[in-house]
């Protein structure tokens, strides 16, 4: 499959379970963060964002948590579904609207 | 009604050739980007244009030349293609915001294979 040889961090969950995907960002001055989902053969798709003046933000079935003290971002997906299977990226924006720096990506596999 | 569209989706060519990838967005955004995704899925910015003006030019070989004829289009021309140029190239766009923060909208990528 597509994951062979990628050496991405992987997370495998059962359908219906909650998933938590973690990300360590690099720059303490970053003030805007985004989670993207990338399905096979497609471009990254926006999931949720958060500004540095917030610790938590919720969307539909997703929650993003930001811990600035340890430069950590997490994405929680409630009641994970097979359609959630994809590679998930965190991205940070430092000081400019124009340059997003992406993390390594985590491959989420949902088992039915 | 694709928001950010790239052509071609697949591009297979030989070393030394010159090729172009086109990108168009119908979102009315002011800023467009090219990102490169390598075989390990790592995404890295290459260029960004705001209202046809180059604002980000990362450490990219000068064989890569972006061109923005208008703010809805950003094309990428690559001269003298090399094996290491094989990757998936993503175009993206973002709207102007007063706060300077907005997510990027990506196209579905162009998979370039250099043989």
Short mmCIF file of N, CA and C in Angstrom, two decimals, chain B:
data_model
loop_
_atom_site.label_atom_id
_atom_site.label_comp_id
_atom_site.label_asym_id
_atom_site.label_seq_id
_atom_site.Cartn_x
_atom_site.Cartn_y
_atom_site.Cartn_z
N UNK B 1 -16.33 22.68 -10.74
CA UNK B 1 -16.28 23.84 -9.85
C UNK B 1 -15.12 23.72 -8.85
N UNK B 2 -14.05 23.01 -9.28
CA UNK B 2 -12.89 22.84 -8.41
C UNK B 2 -12.29 24.18 -8.06
N UNK B 3 -11.98 24.40 -6.78
CA UNK B 3 -11.53 25.70 -6.32
C UNK B 3 -10.10 26.00 -6.77
N UNK B 4 -9.19 25.04 -6.55
CA UNK B 4 -7.81 25.18 -6.99
C UNK B 4 -7.53 24.00 -7.92
N UNK B 5 -7.27 24.29 -9.17
CA UNK B 5 -7.09 23.20 -10.13
C UNK B 5 -5.71 23.28 -10.75
N UNK B 6 -5.09 22.13 -10.87
CA UNK B 6 -3.75 22.01 -11.44
C UNK B 6 -3.80 21.09 -12.65
N UNK B 7 -2.98 21.42 -13.63
CA UNK B 7 -2.82 20.52 -14.78
C UNK B 7 -1.36 20.48 -15.19
N UNK B 8 -0.87 19.31 -15.59
CA UNK B 8 -1.57 18.03 -15.60
C UNK B 8 -1.58 17.39 -14.21
N UNK B 9 -2.32 16.31 -14.06
CA UNK B 9 -2.32 15.57 -12.80
C UNK B 9 -1.09 14.67 -12.72
N UNK B 10 -0.70 14.12 -13.86
CA UNK B 10 0.50 13.28 -13.92
C UNK B 10 1.38 13.81 -15.04
N UNK B 11 2.69 13.77 -14.79
CA UNK B 11 3.65 14.25 -15.79
C UNK B 11 4.87 13.35 -15.72
N UNK B 12 5.11 12.61 -16.78
CA UNK B 12 6.27 11.73 -16.86
C UNK B 12 7.15 12.25 -17.99
N UNK B 13 8.42 12.49 -17.68
CA UNK B 13 9.31 13.08 -18.66
C UNK B 13 10.73 12.61 -18.43
N UNK B 14 11.58 12.90 -19.38
CA UNK B 14 12.97 12.46 -19.25
C UNK B 14 13.85 13.57 -18.71
N UNK B 15 14.93 13.18 -18.14
CA UNK B 15 15.93 14.13 -17.66
C UNK B 15 16.34 15.09 -18.76
N UNK B 16 16.52 16.33 -18.37
CA UNK B 16 16.98 17.33 -19.31
C UNK B 16 15.87 18.09 -20.00
N UNK B 17 14.65 17.55 -19.94
CA UNK B 17 13.52 18.24 -20.58
C UNK B 17 13.08 19.45 -19.76
N UNK B 18 12.28 20.31 -20.41
CA UNK B 18 11.65 21.46 -19.76
C UNK B 18 10.15 21.22 -19.74
N UNK B 19 9.54 21.46 -18.58
CA UNK B 19 8.10 21.23 -18.46
C UNK B 19 7.45 22.33 -17.63
N UNK B 20 6.13 22.47 -17.81
CA UNK B 20 5.36 23.44 -17.03
C UNK B 20 4.16 22.79 -16.37
N UNK B 21 3.82 23.30 -15.20
CA UNK B 21 2.61 22.91 -14.49
C UNK B 21 1.78 24.17 -14.32
N UNK B 22 0.48 24.02 -14.58
CA UNK B 22 -0.38 25.20 -14.48
C UNK B 22 -1.30 25.09 -13.27
N UNK B 23 -1.65 26.25 -12.73
CA UNK B 23 -2.56 26.30 -11.59
C UNK B 23 -3.49 27.49 -11.73
N UNK B 24 -4.74 27.23 -11.41
CA UNK B 24 -5.76 28.28 -11.45
C UNK B 24 -6.65 28.15 -10.23
N UNK B 25 -7.01 29.29 -9.64
CA UNK B 25 -7.95 29.25 -8.53
C UNK B 25 -9.12 30.19 -8.83
N UNK B 26 -10.32 29.71 -8.50
CA UNK B 26 -11.53 30.51 -8.74
C UNK B 26 -12.16 30.99 -7.44
N UNK B 27 -11.32 31.12 -6.41
CA UNK B 27 -11.79 31.53 -5.08
C UNK B 27 -11.69 33.03 -4.86
N UNK B 28 -11.08 33.72 -5.79
CA UNK B 28 -10.89 35.16 -5.60
C UNK B 28 -9.78 35.49 -4.62
N UNK B 29 -8.90 34.53 -4.35
CA UNK B 29 -7.81 34.76 -3.40
C UNK B 29 -6.71 35.61 -4.02
N UNK B 30 -5.98 36.28 -3.12
CA UNK B 30 -4.90 37.16 -3.57
C UNK B 30 -3.54 36.47 -3.58
N UNK B 31 -3.40 35.42 -2.80
CA UNK B 31 -2.08 34.81 -2.61
C UNK B 31 -2.10 33.37 -3.11
N UNK B 32 -1.06 33.01 -3.85
CA UNK B 32 -0.93 31.65 -4.36
C UNK B 32 0.46 31.12 -4.06
N UNK B 33 0.55 29.78 -4.01
CA UNK B 33 1.77 29.12 -3.55
C UNK B 33 2.06 27.89 -4.40
N UNK B 34 3.35 27.52 -4.39
CA UNK B 34 3.74 26.20 -4.82
C UNK B 34 4.45 25.50 -3.67
N UNK B 35 4.00 24.26 -3.40
CA UNK B 35 4.63 23.41 -2.41
C UNK B 35 5.11 22.14 -3.11
N UNK B 36 6.16 21.56 -2.56
CA UNK B 36 6.69 20.30 -3.08
C UNK B 36 6.54 19.24 -1.99
N UNK B 37 6.02 18.06 -2.35
CA UNK B 37 5.90 16.96 -1.40
C UNK B 37 6.76 15.80 -1.88
N UNK B 38 7.72 15.42 -1.05
CA UNK B 38 8.65 14.37 -1.46
C UNK B 38 8.08 12.98 -1.17
N UNK B 39 8.91 11.98 -1.40
CA UNK B 39 8.43 10.60 -1.28
C UNK B 39 8.11 10.22 0.16
N UNK B 40 8.63 10.98 1.12
CA UNK B 40 8.32 10.73 2.53
C UNK B 40 7.14 11.58 3.00
N UNK B 41 6.44 12.21 2.07
CA UNK B 41 5.25 13.00 2.36
C UNK B 41 5.57 14.36 2.99
N UNK B 42 6.84 14.74 3.01
CA UNK B 42 7.19 16.02 3.60
C UNK B 42 6.82 17.15 2.65
N UNK B 43 6.07 18.13 3.16
CA UNK B 43 5.60 19.26 2.37
C UNK B 43 6.46 20.48 2.65
N UNK B 44 6.97 21.10 1.58
CA UNK B 44 7.83 22.26 1.79
C UNK B 44 7.45 23.35 0.79
N UNK B 45 7.38 24.57 1.29
CA UNK B 45 7.02 25.67 0.41
C UNK B 45 8.16 25.98 -0.56
N UNK B 46 7.78 26.35 -1.77
CA UNK B 46 8.77 26.74 -2.76
C UNK B 46 8.64 28.24 -3.05
N UNK B 47 7.44 28.64 -3.42
CA UNK B 47 7.21 30.03 -3.82
C UNK B 47 5.85 30.49 -3.33
N UNK B 48 5.73 31.84 -3.20
CA UNK B 48 4.44 32.42 -2.95
C UNK B 48 4.34 33.75 -3.70
N UNK B 49 3.17 33.99 -4.26
CA UNK B 49 2.88 35.24 -4.96
C UNK B 49 1.68 35.88 -4.29
N UNK B 50 1.76 37.20 -4.12
CA UNK B 50 0.62 37.96 -3.63
C UNK B 50 0.30 39.03 -4.66
N UNK B 51 -0.90 38.97 -5.22
CA UNK B 51 -1.28 39.92 -6.27
C UNK B 51 -0.22 40.03 -7.35
N UNK B 52 0.24 38.89 -7.83
CA UNK B 52 1.22 38.77 -8.92
C UNK B 52 2.64 39.15 -8.51
N UNK B 53 2.86 39.46 -7.26
CA UNK B 53 4.20 39.82 -6.82
C UNK B 53 4.82 38.68 -6.02
N UNK B 54 6.05 38.32 -6.35
CA UNK B 54 6.75 37.25 -5.64
C UNK B 54 7.07 37.70 -4.23
N UNK B 55 6.62 36.93 -3.22
CA UNK B 55 6.89 37.33 -1.84
C UNK B 55 7.66 36.27 -1.07
N UNK B 56 7.63 35.05 -1.51
CA UNK B 56 8.45 34.01 -0.89
C UNK B 56 9.17 33.26 -2.01
N UNK B 57 10.45 33.11 -1.83
CA UNK B 57 11.26 32.34 -2.77
C UNK B 57 12.24 31.55 -1.93
N UNK B 58 11.86 30.33 -1.62
CA UNK B 58 12.71 29.51 -0.77
C UNK B 58 13.93 29.04 -1.54
N UNK B 59 14.78 28.28 -0.86
CA UNK B 59 16.01 27.82 -1.51
C UNK B 59 15.65 26.77 -2.54
N UNK B 60 15.36 27.25 -3.71
CA UNK B 60 14.95 26.38 -4.81
C UNK B 60 15.90 26.63 -5.98
N UNK B 61 16.34 25.57 -6.66
CA UNK B 61 17.24 25.80 -7.81
C UNK B 61 16.61 26.77 -8.81
N UNK B 62 17.44 27.58 -9.45
CA UNK B 62 16.87 28.57 -10.37
C UNK B 62 16.39 27.93 -11.67
N UNK B 63 16.43 26.62 -11.76
CA UNK B 63 15.77 25.92 -12.87
C UNK B 63 14.24 26.00 -12.71
N UNK B 64 13.80 26.33 -11.50
CA UNK B 64 12.36 26.46 -11.23
C UNK B 64 12.00 27.94 -11.34
N UNK B 65 11.05 28.24 -12.20
CA UNK B 65 10.64 29.64 -12.34
C UNK B 65 9.12 29.73 -12.32
N UNK B 66 8.58 30.39 -11.29
CA UNK B 66 7.14 30.60 -11.23
C UNK B 66 6.78 31.82 -12.07
N UNK B 67 5.52 31.79 -12.55
CA UNK B 67 5.02 32.95 -13.29
C UNK B 67 3.55 33.14 -12.95
N UNK B 68 3.19 34.38 -12.64
CA UNK B 68 1.82 34.68 -12.28
C UNK B 68 1.28 35.74 -13.24
N UNK B 69 0.56 35.32 -14.29
CA UNK B 69 0.04 36.30 -15.26
C UNK B 69 -1.07 37.17 -14.67
N UNK B 70 -1.79 36.63 -13.71
CA UNK B 70 -2.80 37.39 -12.98
C UNK B 70 -3.01 36.69 -11.65
N UNK B 71 -3.78 37.30 -10.77
CA UNK B 71 -3.80 36.76 -9.40
C UNK B 71 -4.55 35.44 -9.29
N UNK B 72 -5.22 35.02 -10.34
CA UNK B 72 -5.92 33.74 -10.32
C UNK B 72 -5.06 32.59 -10.86
N UNK B 73 -3.90 32.90 -11.37
CA UNK B 73 -3.05 31.88 -11.99
C UNK B 73 -1.62 31.95 -11.47
N UNK B 74 -1.06 30.77 -11.23
CA UNK B 74 0.36 30.69 -10.87
C UNK B 74 0.89 29.43 -11.51
N UNK B 75 1.78 29.61 -12.47
CA UNK B 75 2.35 28.48 -13.20
C UNK B 75 3.77 28.23 -12.72
N UNK B 76 4.22 27.00 -12.92
CA UNK B 76 5.58 26.63 -12.51
C UNK B 76 6.28 26.01 -13.71
N UNK B 77 7.37 26.64 -14.11
CA UNK B 77 8.15 26.12 -15.22
C UNK B 77 9.45 25.54 -14.67
N UNK B 78 9.80 24.36 -15.15
CA UNK B 78 11.02 23.71 -14.67
C UNK B 78 11.91 23.40 -15.87
N UNK B 79 13.12 23.93 -15.84
CA UNK B 79 14.10 23.67 -16.92
C UNK B 79 15.02 22.52 -16.53
N UNK B 80 15.53 21.86 -17.54
CA UNK B 80 16.59 20.85 -17.36
C UNK B 80 16.26 19.90 -16.22
N UNK B 81 15.15 19.22 -16.34
CA UNK B 81 14.67 18.37 -15.25
C UNK B 81 15.69 17.33 -14.83
N UNK B 82 15.73 17.09 -13.53
CA UNK B 82 16.64 16.12 -12.93
C UNK B 82 15.83 15.05 -12.19
N UNK B 83 16.48 13.90 -11.95
CA UNK B 83 15.79 12.81 -11.26
C UNK B 83 15.23 13.26 -9.92
N UNK B 84 15.99 14.10 -9.20
CA UNK B 84 15.58 14.55 -7.88
C UNK B 84 14.38 15.49 -7.88
N UNK B 85 13.96 15.90 -9.06
CA UNK B 85 12.77 16.76 -9.14
C UNK B 85 11.50 15.94 -9.05
N UNK B 86 11.61 14.63 -9.13
CA UNK B 86 10.44 13.77 -9.03
C UNK B 86 9.78 13.97 -7.67
N UNK B 87 8.52 14.32 -7.68
CA UNK B 87 7.78 14.63 -6.45
C UNK B 87 6.34 14.95 -6.85
N UNK B 88 5.54 15.26 -5.84
CA UNK B 88 4.20 15.79 -6.11
C UNK B 88 4.24 17.29 -5.81
N UNK B 89 3.80 18.08 -6.75
CA UNK B 89 3.81 19.53 -6.62
C UNK B 89 2.38 20.01 -6.39
N UNK B 90 2.21 20.77 -5.31
CA UNK B 90 0.88 21.27 -4.96
C UNK B 90 0.83 22.78 -5.11
N UNK B 91 -0.23 23.21 -5.74
CA UNK B 91 -0.55 24.62 -5.78
C UNK B 91 -1.56 24.90 -4.67
N UNK B 92 -1.51 26.09 -4.10
CA UNK B 92 -2.45 26.47 -3.05
C UNK B 92 -2.75 27.95 -3.16
N UNK B 93 -3.83 28.37 -2.50
CA UNK B 93 -4.15 29.79 -2.46
C UNK B 93 -4.72 30.13 -1.09
N UNK B 94 -4.68 31.41 -0.76
CA UNK B 94 -5.27 31.86 0.50
C UNK B 94 -5.84 33.26 0.32
N UNK B 95 -6.88 33.57 1.09
CA UNK B 95 -7.53 34.88 0.94
C UNK B 95 -6.77 35.95 1.71
N UNK B 96 -7.02 37.20 1.39
CA UNK B 96 -6.48 38.27 2.22
C UNK B 96 -7.26 38.33 3.53
N UNK B 97 -6.60 38.52 4.63
CA UNK B 97 -7.29 38.69 5.90
C UNK B 97 -6.62 39.83 6.65
N UNK B 98 -7.40 40.58 7.35
CA UNK B 98 -6.84 41.69 8.11
C UNK B 98 -5.86 41.22 9.17
N UNK B 99 -6.13 40.03 9.72
CA UNK B 99 -5.26 39.52 10.79
C UNK B 99 -4.02 38.84 10.23
N UNK B 100 -4.02 38.63 8.91
CA UNK B 100 -2.87 37.95 8.31
C UNK B 100 -2.83 36.47 8.57
N UNK B 101 -3.97 35.87 8.95
CA UNK B 101 -3.97 34.44 9.23
C UNK B 101 -5.15 33.80 8.52
N UNK B 102 -4.86 32.84 7.66
CA UNK B 102 -5.93 32.11 7.03
C UNK B 102 -5.37 30.80 6.51
N UNK B 103 -6.20 29.75 6.45
CA UNK B 103 -5.70 28.47 5.95
C UNK B 103 -5.50 28.51 4.44
N UNK B 104 -4.61 27.69 3.98
CA UNK B 104 -4.39 27.53 2.55
C UNK B 104 -5.36 26.50 1.99
N UNK B 105 -5.77 26.75 0.74
CA UNK B 105 -6.60 25.80 0.01
C UNK B 105 -5.73 25.17 -1.06
N UNK B 106 -5.63 23.86 -1.03
CA UNK B 106 -4.73 23.16 -1.93
C UNK B 106 -5.45 22.55 -3.13
N UNK B 107 -4.71 22.47 -4.23
CA UNK B 107 -5.15 21.66 -5.35
C UNK B 107 -4.84 20.20 -5.08
N UNK B 108 -5.14 19.35 -6.05
CA UNK B 108 -4.94 17.92 -5.86
C UNK B 108 -3.57 17.41 -6.33
N UNK B 109 -2.73 18.32 -6.73
CA UNK B 109 -1.34 17.94 -6.97
C UNK B 109 -1.03 17.51 -8.39
N UNK B 110 0.23 17.64 -8.75
CA UNK B 110 0.76 17.13 -10.02
C UNK B 110 1.91 16.20 -9.67
N UNK B 111 1.76 14.94 -10.04
CA UNK B 111 2.83 13.97 -9.75
C UNK B 111 3.81 13.99 -10.91
N UNK B 112 5.00 14.50 -10.64
CA UNK B 112 6.05 14.59 -11.66
C UNK B 112 7.03 13.44 -11.48
N UNK B 113 7.23 12.69 -12.54
CA UNK B 113 8.20 11.59 -12.53
C UNK B 113 9.23 11.85 -13.62
N UNK B 114 10.47 11.95 -13.20
CA UNK B 114 11.56 12.19 -14.15
C UNK B 114 12.36 10.90 -14.31
N UNK B 115 12.47 10.45 -15.54
CA UNK B 115 13.17 9.17 -15.79
C UNK B 115 14.50 9.38 -16.52
#
